[in-house]
Amino acid sequence: MNTSRLIRRSLAAAAVTLAAVSLQPGSASASPSPVVGGTRATQGEFPFMVRLSMGCGGALYTQQIVLTAAHCVDGSGNNTSITATGGVVDLNSASAVKVKSTKVLQAPGYNGKGKDWALIKLAKPINQPTLKIADTTQFNNGTFTVAGWGATREGGGQQRYLMKATVPFVSDAACQTAYGSDLTPGDEICAGFDQGGVDTCQGDSGGPMFRRDDAGAWIQVGIVSWGQGCAEPGYPGVYSEVSTFANAIRTAAAGL
Ligand code: ARG
């Protein structure tokens, strides 16, 4: 991994801000690079979304297990230090459900390149619908939805309200044009517009990238992982490829 990637990674791990941002289609000032103008998600629109106290996102894999990014956690084992907030778009809402962690499982073999997934076991269930994970590559294409409480522009602050955006699939070949050998194609799936403008950003890490399946249900295909800046032209967002890890996630969750 090169130095700039390492810097991006450590910034990510230390993330204090998180959010998804999108450019309004047809927006008058398609701002230059990092600005990503998001839209707010509505209450209940993505009920599986969870905000984690270290400054990351996550999704309810089960009501008591959150799927997030490996770079959002310190390692594996008993861990009561994380608070998961669910059930709300407004983190300051009186109806927010806050639950402590009991255990963390970081992807086996995680070393900062690929394998960017982790599970967090909660002390009690969050009574919301869960997000199923893709276990084949069949949904690794098309248009994806991303959501989070992270920065709405590169260098910006975290958000109180959940933001959402949609981004198109980017092929491994095109993504390698941007990132070269920093990309681990089997482990990672990219998304974004050639012209930038819409992307996840710091603090969205660990949150899901998802789309509709053939029955119209949401299915998770990615986990927010990294990128060069946010929404920069020519630099798509990089997401953990959930289908690659579906079996490992299932096995790990069964043992938590
Ligand atoms: N690593 C960041 C985090 O910890 C997420 C960065 C996503 N970047 C992007 N350009 N899509 O929050």
Short mmCIF file of C-alpha atoms and ligand atoms in Angstrom, two decimals:
data_model
loop_
_atom_site.label_atom_id
_atom_site.label_comp_id
_atom_site.label_asym_id
_atom_site.label_seq_id
_atom_site.Cartn_x
_atom_site.Cartn_y
_atom_site.Cartn_z
CA MET A 1 0.00 0.00 0.00
CA ASN A 2 1.41 3.38 -0.86
CA THR A 3 1.84 6.25 1.53
CA SER A 4 -1.10 8.30 0.33
CA ARG A 5 -3.34 5.33 0.78
CA LEU A 6 -1.97 4.79 4.25
CA ILE A 7 -2.76 8.39 5.05
CA ARG A 8 -6.25 7.99 3.71
CA ARG A 9 -6.65 4.85 5.78
CA SER A 10 -5.48 6.41 9.01
CA LEU A 11 -7.67 9.42 8.45
CA ALA A 12 -10.47 7.01 7.99
CA ALA A 13 -9.75 5.13 11.16
CA ALA A 14 -9.63 8.37 13.08
CA ALA A 15 -12.73 9.64 11.39
CA VAL A 16 -14.55 12.18 13.40
CA THR A 17 -16.94 13.12 10.69
CA LEU A 18 -19.12 10.97 8.55
CA ALA A 19 -21.76 11.44 5.88
CA ALA A 20 -22.98 10.68 2.44
CA VAL A 21 -23.46 13.48 0.06
CA SER A 22 -24.89 13.69 -3.37
CA LEU A 23 -25.01 16.26 -6.09
CA GLN A 24 -28.51 17.24 -6.98
CA PRO A 25 -28.99 16.18 -10.56
CA GLY A 26 -29.28 19.36 -12.56
CA SER A 27 -27.87 21.41 -9.76
CA ALA A 28 -26.79 24.79 -11.07
CA SER A 29 -23.31 24.80 -9.66
CA ALA A 30 -21.87 21.39 -10.14
CA SER A 31 -19.20 22.35 -7.73
CA PRO A 32 -15.64 21.39 -8.39
CA SER A 33 -14.26 18.49 -6.56
CA PRO A 34 -15.03 17.64 -3.15
CA VAL A 35 -18.41 19.21 -2.60
CA VAL A 36 -21.11 16.62 -2.55
CA GLY A 37 -24.61 18.00 -2.06
CA GLY A 38 -26.67 15.32 -0.34
CA THR A 39 -30.31 14.88 0.29
CA ARG A 40 -31.82 13.86 3.57
CA ALA A 41 -33.18 10.40 4.03
CA THR A 42 -36.68 10.31 5.46
CA GLN A 43 -37.49 8.72 8.80
CA GLY A 44 -37.88 4.98 8.26
CA GLU A 45 -36.53 5.00 4.69
CA PHE A 46 -33.43 2.96 5.59
CA PRO A 47 -34.40 1.44 8.94
CA PHE A 48 -31.36 -0.85 8.99
CA MET A 49 -28.94 2.10 9.21
CA VAL A 50 -26.90 2.39 12.38
CA ARG A 51 -24.52 5.08 13.53
CA LEU A 52 -21.53 3.88 15.57
CA SER A 53 -19.94 5.98 18.31
CA MET A 54 -16.40 5.79 16.91
CA GLY A 55 -17.61 7.80 13.93
CA CYS A 56 -18.67 5.14 11.45
CA GLY A 57 -21.83 3.78 9.91
CA GLY A 58 -23.14 0.25 9.88
CA ALA A 59 -26.13 -1.84 8.91
CA LEU A 60 -28.20 -4.29 10.92
CA TYR A 61 -27.16 -7.72 9.65
CA THR A 62 -29.39 -9.14 12.37
CA GLN A 63 -31.20 -7.07 14.97
CA GLN A 64 -28.31 -7.77 17.32
CA ILE A 65 -25.34 -7.77 14.89
CA VAL A 66 -24.08 -4.73 12.97
CA LEU A 67 -22.02 -5.15 9.78
CA THR A 68 -19.42 -2.39 9.46
CA ALA A 69 -15.86 -1.88 8.19
CA ALA A 70 -12.77 -3.53 9.69
CA HIS A 71 -10.99 -0.17 9.69
CA CYS A 72 -13.67 1.17 12.05
CA VAL A 73 -12.71 -1.23 14.86
CA ASP A 74 -9.53 -2.02 16.74
CA GLY A 75 -9.49 -5.80 16.61
CA SER A 76 -11.57 -8.74 17.80
CA GLY A 77 -12.82 -9.73 21.23
CA ASN A 78 -15.05 -8.56 24.02
CA ASN A 79 -15.72 -4.85 23.62
CA THR A 80 -18.29 -2.78 25.51
CA SER A 81 -16.97 0.57 24.33
CA ILE A 82 -19.06 1.10 21.20
CA THR A 83 -22.55 2.59 21.18
CA ALA A 84 -24.82 1.86 18.24
CA THR A 85 -27.64 4.33 17.54
CA GLY A 86 -30.53 3.05 15.48
CA GLY A 87 -34.13 3.66 14.58
CA VAL A 88 -33.71 7.32 13.63
CA VAL A 89 -32.47 9.62 10.92
CA ASP A 90 -31.95 12.37 13.54
CA LEU A 91 -29.18 11.35 15.90
CA ASN A 92 -30.47 13.86 18.46
CA SER A 93 -33.99 12.48 18.41
CA ALA A 94 -35.53 11.45 21.70
CA SER A 95 -36.64 8.24 19.99
CA ALA A 96 -33.10 7.17 19.11
CA VAL A 97 -32.33 3.64 20.30
CA LYS A 98 -28.84 3.43 21.79
CA VAL A 99 -27.29 0.06 22.53
CA LYS A 100 -23.80 -0.86 23.70
CA SER A 101 -21.58 -3.42 22.03
CA THR A 102 -20.56 -6.65 23.69
CA LYS A 103 -18.15 -8.12 21.12
CA VAL A 104 -16.33 -7.20 17.95
CA LEU A 105 -15.19 -9.54 15.19
CA GLN A 106 -12.76 -7.96 12.75
CA ALA A 107 -12.36 -9.78 9.44
CA PRO A 108 -9.83 -12.58 9.82
CA GLY A 109 -6.57 -11.61 8.12
CA TYR A 110 -7.45 -7.91 7.89
CA ASN A 111 -4.25 -5.92 7.37
CA GLY A 112 -5.48 -2.67 5.82
CA LYS A 113 -5.75 -3.93 2.25
CA GLY A 114 -9.07 -5.50 1.30
CA LYS A 115 -11.11 -7.59 3.77
CA ASP A 116 -12.58 -4.39 5.17
CA TRP A 117 -15.50 -5.81 7.13
CA ALA A 118 -16.31 -6.39 10.78
CA LEU A 119 -19.23 -7.44 12.94
CA ILE A 120 -20.34 -5.83 16.18
CA LYS A 121 -22.55 -7.78 18.58
CA LEU A 122 -25.00 -5.63 20.54
CA ALA A 123 -26.06 -6.04 24.15
CA LYS A 124 -29.68 -6.24 23.01
CA PRO A 125 -31.54 -6.19 19.71
CA ILE A 126 -32.52 -3.02 17.88
CA ASN A 127 -36.08 -3.70 16.78
CA GLN A 128 -35.80 -2.61 13.15
CA PRO A 129 -35.75 -4.40 9.78
CA THR A 130 -32.37 -5.86 8.84
CA LEU A 131 -30.49 -5.58 5.53
CA LYS A 132 -29.74 -8.81 3.73
CA ILE A 133 -26.34 -9.24 2.16
CA ALA A 134 -25.58 -10.23 -1.42
CA ASP A 135 -24.10 -13.71 -1.56
CA THR A 136 -23.62 -13.82 -5.33
CA THR A 137 -22.17 -11.29 -7.77
CA GLN A 138 -25.49 -10.85 -9.57
CA PHE A 139 -26.24 -7.48 -7.99
CA ASN A 140 -22.72 -6.08 -8.37
CA ASN A 141 -23.85 -3.73 -11.12
CA GLY A 142 -26.35 -0.97 -11.78
CA THR A 143 -27.15 1.94 -9.51
CA PHE A 144 -26.47 1.83 -5.80
CA THR A 145 -27.76 3.77 -2.83
CA VAL A 146 -25.39 4.91 -0.11
CA ALA A 147 -26.32 6.54 3.18
CA GLY A 148 -24.57 7.89 6.23
CA TRP A 149 -24.01 10.65 8.76
CA GLY A 150 -20.52 11.49 7.48
CA ALA A 151 -19.12 14.63 5.91
CA THR A 152 -21.10 16.28 3.12
CA ARG A 153 -17.89 17.62 1.60
CA GLU A 154 -14.25 16.70 1.80
CA GLY A 155 -13.00 18.07 5.10
CA GLY A 156 -16.55 18.85 6.27
CA GLY A 157 -18.25 18.01 9.54
CA GLN A 158 -20.39 15.10 10.51
CA GLN A 159 -24.12 15.31 10.10
CA ARG A 160 -26.99 15.19 12.53
CA TYR A 161 -29.42 13.87 9.91
CA LEU A 162 -28.91 10.79 7.76
CA MET A 163 -28.01 11.64 4.17
CA LYS A 164 -28.43 9.53 1.06
CA ALA A 165 -27.18 9.48 -2.52
CA THR A 166 -27.14 7.19 -5.54
CA VAL A 167 -23.99 6.25 -7.43
CA PRO A 168 -23.40 4.02 -10.46
CA PHE A 169 -21.24 0.89 -10.50
CA VAL A 170 -17.67 1.35 -11.76
CA SER A 171 -15.83 -1.66 -13.22
CA ASP A 172 -12.66 -2.99 -11.62
CA ALA A 173 -10.76 -2.03 -14.79
CA ALA A 174 -11.94 1.58 -14.61
CA CYS A 175 -11.34 1.71 -10.87
CA GLN A 176 -7.81 0.42 -11.35
CA THR A 177 -7.19 3.28 -13.74
CA ALA A 178 -7.73 5.53 -10.74
CA TYR A 179 -6.12 3.51 -7.99
CA GLY A 180 -3.74 1.01 -9.62
CA SER A 181 -2.55 -1.72 -7.27
CA ASP A 182 -4.13 -0.01 -4.26
CA LEU A 183 -7.35 -1.61 -5.44
CA THR A 184 -7.91 -5.24 -4.50
CA PRO A 185 -10.43 -6.14 -7.20
CA GLY A 186 -11.71 -9.38 -5.70
CA ASP A 187 -12.34 -7.73 -2.35
CA GLU A 188 -13.53 -4.32 -3.52
CA ILE A 189 -16.26 -2.84 -5.69
CA CYS A 190 -16.21 0.78 -6.86
CA ALA A 191 -18.98 3.30 -7.50
CA GLY A 192 -19.23 6.91 -8.56
CA PHE A 193 -19.60 9.23 -11.54
CA ASP A 194 -16.67 9.93 -13.89
CA GLN A 195 -17.20 13.61 -13.21
CA GLY A 196 -17.33 13.08 -9.43
CA GLY A 197 -19.76 15.16 -7.40
CA VAL A 198 -21.52 12.33 -5.58
CA ASP A 199 -19.76 10.11 -3.09
CA THR A 200 -19.53 8.83 0.43
CA CYS A 201 -17.02 10.63 2.64
CA GLN A 202 -15.27 10.53 6.00
CA GLY A 203 -17.57 9.12 8.65
CA ASP A 204 -19.67 7.11 6.21
CA SER A 205 -17.24 4.24 6.50
CA GLY A 206 -18.75 0.98 7.55
CA GLY A 207 -22.14 1.96 6.21
CA PRO A 208 -23.83 -0.06 3.50
CA MET A 209 -24.01 0.40 -0.25
CA PHE A 210 -27.18 -1.30 -1.43
CA ARG A 211 -29.68 -1.69 -4.27
CA ARG A 212 -32.95 -3.42 -5.01
CA ASP A 213 -32.99 -7.14 -5.79
CA ASP A 214 -35.33 -8.74 -8.32
CA ALA A 215 -38.13 -8.80 -5.76
CA GLY A 216 -37.68 -5.12 -4.95
CA ALA A 217 -36.04 -5.71 -1.57
CA TRP A 218 -32.91 -3.84 -0.49
CA ILE A 219 -29.76 -5.94 -0.67
CA GLN A 220 -26.30 -4.91 0.53
CA VAL A 221 -23.53 -5.13 -2.06
CA GLY A 222 -20.87 -2.95 -0.44
CA ILE A 223 -19.42 -1.47 2.74
CA VAL A 224 -18.03 2.08 2.63
CA SER A 225 -14.25 1.67 2.76
CA TRP A 226 -12.04 4.36 1.16
CA GLY A 227 -11.36 6.72 -1.71
CA GLN A 228 -9.13 9.54 -2.85
CA GLY A 229 -10.73 12.51 -1.16
CA CYS A 230 -14.49 12.61 -1.65
CA ALA A 231 -16.40 12.96 -4.91
CA GLU A 232 -13.30 13.95 -6.85
CA PRO A 233 -13.53 13.50 -10.63
CA GLY A 234 -11.83 10.32 -11.73
CA TYR A 235 -11.74 8.83 -8.22
CA PRO A 236 -14.68 6.59 -7.42
CA GLY A 237 -15.57 5.47 -3.93
CA VAL A 238 -14.21 2.06 -2.96
CA TYR A 239 -16.45 -0.37 -1.10
CA SER A 240 -15.87 -3.83 0.34
CA GLU A 241 -17.42 -6.35 -2.02
CA VAL A 242 -19.96 -8.01 0.21
CA SER A 243 -20.61 -11.00 -2.07
CA THR A 244 -16.94 -12.01 -1.69
CA PHE A 245 -17.30 -12.14 2.09
CA ALA A 246 -20.86 -13.36 2.46
CA ASN A 247 -19.88 -16.84 3.58
CA ALA A 248 -17.25 -15.55 6.00
CA ILE A 249 -19.72 -13.01 7.40
CA ARG A 250 -22.36 -15.69 7.90
CA THR A 251 -19.93 -17.99 9.65
CA ALA A 252 -18.56 -15.21 11.83
CA ALA A 253 -22.04 -14.04 12.82
CA ALA A 254 -23.05 -17.57 13.77
CA GLY A 255 -20.10 -17.69 16.15
CA LEU A 256 -20.62 -14.30 17.80
N1 ARG B 1 -12.61 5.95 5.04
C1 ARG B 1 -13.73 6.82 5.21
C2 ARG B 1 -14.33 6.67 6.61
O1 ARG B 1 -13.69 6.10 7.47
C3 ARG B 1 -14.71 6.67 4.11
C4 ARG B 1 -14.18 7.26 2.89
C5 ARG B 1 -15.02 7.02 1.71
N2 ARG B 1 -14.45 7.83 0.70
C6 ARG B 1 -14.93 7.95 -0.52
N3 ARG B 1 -14.36 8.80 -1.32
N4 ARG B 1 -15.97 7.25 -0.91
O2 ARG B 1 -15.34 7.24 6.91
#
